[in-house]
CSV table of C-alpha atoms in Angstrom, one decimal:
chain,number,residue,atom,x,y,z
A,22,GLY,CA,0.0,0.0,0.0
A,23,GLN,CA,0.9,3.7,0.1
A,24,ASN,CA,1.2,6.1,2.9
A,25,ILE,CA,1.8,9.8,2.3
A,26,ASP,CA,2.1,12.3,5.1
A,27,GLN,CA,2.3,16.1,5.0
A,28,PRO,CA,1.4,18.8,7.5
A,29,THR,CA,-2.2,19.9,7.6
A,30,GLU,CA,-1.6,23.7,7.7
A,31,MET,CA,1.1,26.3,7.6
A,32,THR,CA,1.1,30.0,7.9
A,33,ALA,CA,3.7,32.4,6.5
A,34,THR,CA,4.2,36.1,5.8
A,35,GLU,CA,4.1,37.7,2.4
A,36,GLY,CA,7.7,37.8,0.9
A,37,ALA,CA,8.9,35.0,3.1
A,38,ILE,CA,9.8,31.4,2.3
A,39,VAL,CA,7.8,28.3,3.3
A,40,GLN,CA,8.9,24.7,3.0
A,41,ILE,CA,6.3,22.0,2.9
A,42,ASN,CA,7.5,18.5,3.7
A,43,CYS,CA,6.1,15.2,2.5
A,44,THR,CA,7.1,11.7,3.5
A,45,TYR,CA,6.0,8.6,1.8
A,46,GLN,CA,6.0,4.9,1.9
A,47,THR,CA,5.0,3.1,-1.2
A,48,SER,CA,5.1,-0.3,-2.9
A,49,GLY,CA,7.0,0.8,-6.0
A,50,PHE,CA,8.0,4.4,-6.8
A,51,ASN,CA,7.6,6.1,-10.2
A,52,GLY,CA,7.9,9.7,-9.4
A,53,LEU,CA,6.6,12.4,-7.0
A,54,PHE,CA,4.4,15.3,-7.9
A,55,TRP,CA,3.3,18.5,-6.3
A,56,TYR,CA,0.0,20.1,-7.1
A,57,GLN,CA,-1.5,23.4,-6.1
A,58,GLN,CA,-5.2,23.7,-5.4
A,59,HIS,CA,-7.0,26.9,-4.8
A,60,ALA,CA,-10.3,26.7,-2.9
A,61,GLY,CA,-13.1,25.5,-5.1
A,62,GLU,CA,-10.8,24.8,-8.0
A,63,ALA,CA,-9.2,21.7,-9.5
A,64,PRO,CA,-5.6,20.8,-8.6
A,65,THR,CA,-2.9,22.1,-11.1
A,66,PHE,CA,0.5,20.6,-11.6
A,67,LEU,CA,3.5,22.3,-10.1
A,68,SER,CA,6.5,19.9,-10.2
A,69,TYR,CA,7.7,16.4,-10.8
A,70,ASN,CA,10.7,14.6,-9.3
A,71,VAL,CA,11.8,11.1,-10.2
A,72,LEU,CA,15.6,11.4,-9.5
A,73,ASP,CA,17.2,12.6,-6.2
A,74,GLY,CA,17.9,16.3,-6.0
A,75,LEU,CA,16.4,19.7,-6.4
A,76,GLU,CA,14.2,20.9,-9.3
A,77,GLU,CA,13.9,24.7,-9.5
A,78,LYS,CA,11.1,26.4,-11.4
A,79,GLY,CA,10.9,30.1,-10.7
A,80,ARG,CA,9.8,30.8,-7.2
A,81,PHE,CA,9.0,27.1,-6.6
A,82,SER,CA,11.5,24.4,-6.0
A,83,SER,CA,10.9,20.7,-5.2
A,84,PHE,CA,13.4,18.3,-3.7
A,85,LEU,CA,13.4,14.5,-3.5
A,86,SER,CA,15.4,11.9,-1.6
A,87,ARG,CA,14.2,8.4,-2.6
A,88,SER,CA,16.3,6.6,0.0
A,89,LYS,CA,14.6,8.6,2.8
A,90,GLY,CA,11.1,8.6,1.2
A,91,TYR,CA,11.1,12.4,1.5
A,92,SER,CA,10.3,15.4,-0.6
A,93,TYR,CA,9.7,19.1,0.0
A,94,LEU,CA,8.2,21.9,-1.9
A,95,LEU,CA,9.9,25.3,-1.3
A,96,LEU,CA,7.9,28.5,-2.0
A,97,LYS,CA,10.0,31.6,-2.1
A,98,GLU,CA,9.0,35.3,-2.2
A,99,LEU,CA,5.5,34.4,-1.1
A,100,GLN,CA,2.7,36.3,-2.6
A,101,MET,CA,-0.9,36.5,-1.3
A,102,LYS,CA,-2.1,34.5,-4.3
A,103,ASP,CA,0.1,31.5,-3.1
A,104,SER,CA,-2.5,30.9,-0.4
A,105,ALA,CA,-3.8,27.5,-1.4
A,106,SER,CA,-3.6,23.8,-0.6
A,107,TYR,CA,-0.4,22.0,-1.8
A,108,LEU,CA,-0.8,18.3,-2.5
A,109,CYS,CA,2.0,15.8,-2.6
A,110,ALA,CA,1.3,12.8,-4.8
A,111,VAL,CA,3.3,9.6,-5.4
A,112,GLY,CA,3.2,7.7,-8.6
A,113,ALA,CA,3.6,3.9,-8.4
A,114,ALA,CA,4.2,1.2,-10.9
A,115,GLY,CA,1.4,0.9,-13.4
A,116,ASN,CA,0.7,4.7,-13.3
A,117,LYS,CA,-1.3,4.6,-10.1
A,118,LEU,CA,-1.2,8.1,-8.5
A,119,THR,CA,-2.0,8.6,-4.8
A,120,PHE,CA,-2.3,11.9,-3.0
A,121,GLY,CA,-1.5,13.0,0.5
A,122,GLY,CA,-4.0,15.0,2.5
A,123,GLY,CA,-2.7,18.3,1.4
A,124,THR,CA,-1.2,21.2,3.2
A,125,ARG,CA,-3.2,24.5,3.5
A,126,VAL,CA,-0.8,27.4,3.2
A,127,LEU,CA,-2.1,30.8,4.5
A,128,VAL,CA,-0.1,33.8,3.4
A,129,LYS,CA,-0.5,36.8,5.6
A,130,PRO,CA,0.3,40.4,4.8
B,14,GLY,CA,-11.0,18.1,-26.3
B,15,ALA,CA,-8.5,20.6,-24.9
B,16,GLY,CA,-8.9,19.5,-21.3
B,17,VAL,CA,-10.6,16.9,-19.1
B,18,SER,CA,-14.3,17.4,-19.1
B,19,GLN,CA,-16.7,16.3,-16.4
B,20,SER,CA,-20.4,16.3,-16.3
B,21,PRO,CA,-22.6,17.3,-14.7
B,22,SER,CA,-20.8,20.0,-12.8
B,23,ASN,CA,-23.3,19.9,-10.1
B,24,LYS,CA,-25.8,17.2,-9.1
B,25,VAL,CA,-28.3,17.2,-6.3
B,26,THR,CA,-30.0,13.9,-5.8
B,27,GLU,CA,-32.3,12.3,-3.2
B,28,LYS,CA,-31.0,9.6,-0.9
B,29,GLY,CA,-31.4,6.2,-2.4
B,30,LYS,CA,-31.3,7.3,-6.0
B,31,ASP,CA,-28.6,6.2,-8.4
B,32,VAL,CA,-26.3,8.7,-10.1
B,33,GLU,CA,-23.9,8.5,-13.0
B,34,LEU,CA,-20.9,10.8,-13.3
B,35,ARG,CA,-19.1,11.2,-16.6
B,36,CYS,CA,-15.5,12.0,-17.4
B,37,ASP,CA,-14.1,12.8,-20.9
B,38,PRO,CA,-10.3,12.7,-20.7
B,39,ILE,CA,-7.8,14.4,-22.9
B,40,SER,CA,-7.5,12.7,-26.2
B,41,GLY,CA,-4.7,10.2,-26.3
B,42,HIS,CA,-4.4,9.9,-22.5
B,43,THR,CA,-4.4,6.2,-21.5
B,44,ALA,CA,-4.5,6.6,-17.8
B,45,LEU,CA,-7.7,7.9,-16.1
B,46,TYR,CA,-8.2,8.5,-12.4
B,47,TRP,CA,-11.2,9.1,-10.1
B,48,TYR,CA,-10.8,10.8,-6.8
B,49,ARG,CA,-13.3,12.0,-4.2
B,50,GLN,CA,-12.7,15.2,-2.2
B,51,SER,CA,-14.8,16.3,0.8
B,52,LEU,CA,-14.8,19.9,1.9
B,53,GLY,CA,-11.4,20.9,3.2
B,54,GLN,CA,-10.0,17.4,2.8
B,55,GLY,CA,-7.4,15.8,0.5
B,56,LEU,CA,-8.0,13.7,-2.5
B,57,GLU,CA,-9.3,10.2,-1.8
B,58,PHE,CA,-8.3,7.7,-4.4
B,59,LEU,CA,-11.2,5.7,-5.8
B,60,ILE,CA,-10.1,3.9,-8.9
B,61,TYR,CA,-7.9,4.3,-11.9
B,62,PHE,CA,-7.9,2.9,-15.5
B,63,GLN,CA,-5.0,2.0,-17.7
B,64,GLY,CA,-6.7,1.8,-21.1
B,65,ASN,CA,-10.0,0.0,-20.4
B,66,SER,CA,-8.9,-2.0,-17.5
B,67,ALA,CA,-8.8,-1.1,-13.9
B,68,PRO,CA,-5.7,-2.5,-12.2
B,69,ASP,CA,-6.7,-1.1,-8.8
B,70,LYS,CA,-10.2,-0.8,-7.5
B,71,SER,CA,-9.2,-0.8,-3.9
B,72,GLY,CA,-10.3,2.8,-3.2
B,73,LEU,CA,-14.0,2.2,-4.0
B,74,PRO,CA,-15.8,2.8,-0.7
B,75,SER,CA,-18.4,0.1,-1.1
B,76,ASP,CA,-20.1,-2.2,-3.6
B,77,ARG,CA,-22.5,0.7,-4.4
B,78,PHE,CA,-19.7,2.3,-6.3
B,79,SER,CA,-18.6,1.1,-9.8
B,80,ALA,CA,-16.8,2.5,-12.7
B,81,GLU,CA,-16.2,1.6,-16.3
B,82,ARG,CA,-14.3,2.9,-19.2
B,83,THR,CA,-15.0,2.0,-22.8
B,84,GLY,CA,-13.0,2.6,-26.0
B,85,GLY,CA,-10.1,3.8,-23.9
B,86,SER,CA,-11.8,7.2,-23.6
B,87,VAL,CA,-14.9,8.2,-21.6
B,88,SER,CA,-15.4,6.9,-18.1
B,89,THR,CA,-18.5,6.8,-16.0
B,90,LEU,CA,-18.6,6.5,-12.2
B,91,THR,CA,-21.9,5.1,-10.9
B,92,ILE,CA,-23.1,5.4,-7.4
B,93,GLN,CA,-26.1,3.2,-6.5
B,94,ARG,CA,-28.5,3.9,-3.7
B,95,THR,CA,-26.8,7.1,-2.8
B,96,GLN,CA,-26.3,8.0,0.9
B,97,GLN,CA,-25.6,11.4,2.4
B,98,GLU,CA,-22.0,10.5,3.1
B,99,ASP,CA,-21.5,10.2,-0.6
B,100,SER,CA,-21.8,14.0,-0.9
B,101,ALA,CA,-18.4,15.3,-2.1
B,102,VAL,CA,-16.7,16.7,-5.2
B,103,TYR,CA,-15.7,13.8,-7.5
B,104,LEU,CA,-12.6,14.7,-9.5
B,105,CYS,CA,-11.4,13.0,-12.7
B,106,ALA,CA,-7.9,13.2,-14.0
B,107,SER,CA,-6.1,11.8,-17.0
B,108,SER,CA,-2.4,11.4,-18.0
B,109,LEU,CA,-0.5,10.0,-20.9
B,110,GLY,CA,0.3,7.0,-18.8
B,111,THR,CA,2.9,5.5,-21.1
B,112,GLY,CA,6.4,4.1,-20.4
B,113,LEU,CA,8.0,3.6,-17.1
B,114,ARG,CA,7.6,7.0,-15.7
B,115,ASN,CA,4.4,8.5,-14.3
B,116,THR,CA,3.3,11.5,-16.3
B,117,GLU,CA,1.6,14.6,-15.2
B,118,ALA,CA,-2.1,14.2,-14.5
B,119,PHE,CA,-4.6,16.9,-15.7
B,120,PHE,CA,-7.8,17.4,-13.7
B,121,GLY,CA,-11.3,18.2,-14.7
B,122,GLN,CA,-13.3,20.7,-12.7
B,123,GLY,CA,-15.1,18.0,-10.9
B,124,THR,CA,-18.7,17.1,-10.2
B,125,ARG,CA,-20.2,18.4,-6.9
B,126,LEU,CA,-22.6,15.8,-5.7
B,127,THR,CA,-25.1,16.6,-3.0
B,128,VAL,CA,-27.3,13.9,-1.6
B,129,VAL,CA,-30.3,15.2,0.3
């Protein structure tokens, strides 16, 4: 089976940095995704890691350590529009995609 | 189509009635996923298809839930004898699903089901 854990909620200040951690245990691993979901909307893709290391994409970066079953999403220069839920998802063999419970990030002025 | 299309966008039904939710994936996407999301919660995996077959149905909450996919395209999720706890947003996603690597999943806007 698969078990994916991430914090429920985080609060940060506009302009600051926030790091959202995700730990996972899966039977088979085929990549880790981060999605952003604003309230009332569908999730949208942010990043994908399948090899160890850091992937940077503008203000967002995602890190993966396969040996530790660990990933984080780093949001820099936070903006008010970054207030959303951030979902960690693990891909398993056969293309099954399982999501964690999501982390609600609240950005305050 | 350009994106994943789900219908209806909203459905209100009486307890005990059957409902059918439809998902039209992105053309050429072989993998199709159904998730359920209650208010303020994460995505609960229900079932996924690789082509027309469903390798993993372990997420279906009960035997009142079933899903099918025909022609490697459109999928329907059927809930029989609906209960109030079935009220949620049902999200469908699709991905290319080819090769050894998972590929990015694209989501539809969901069907908001309310059982009264």
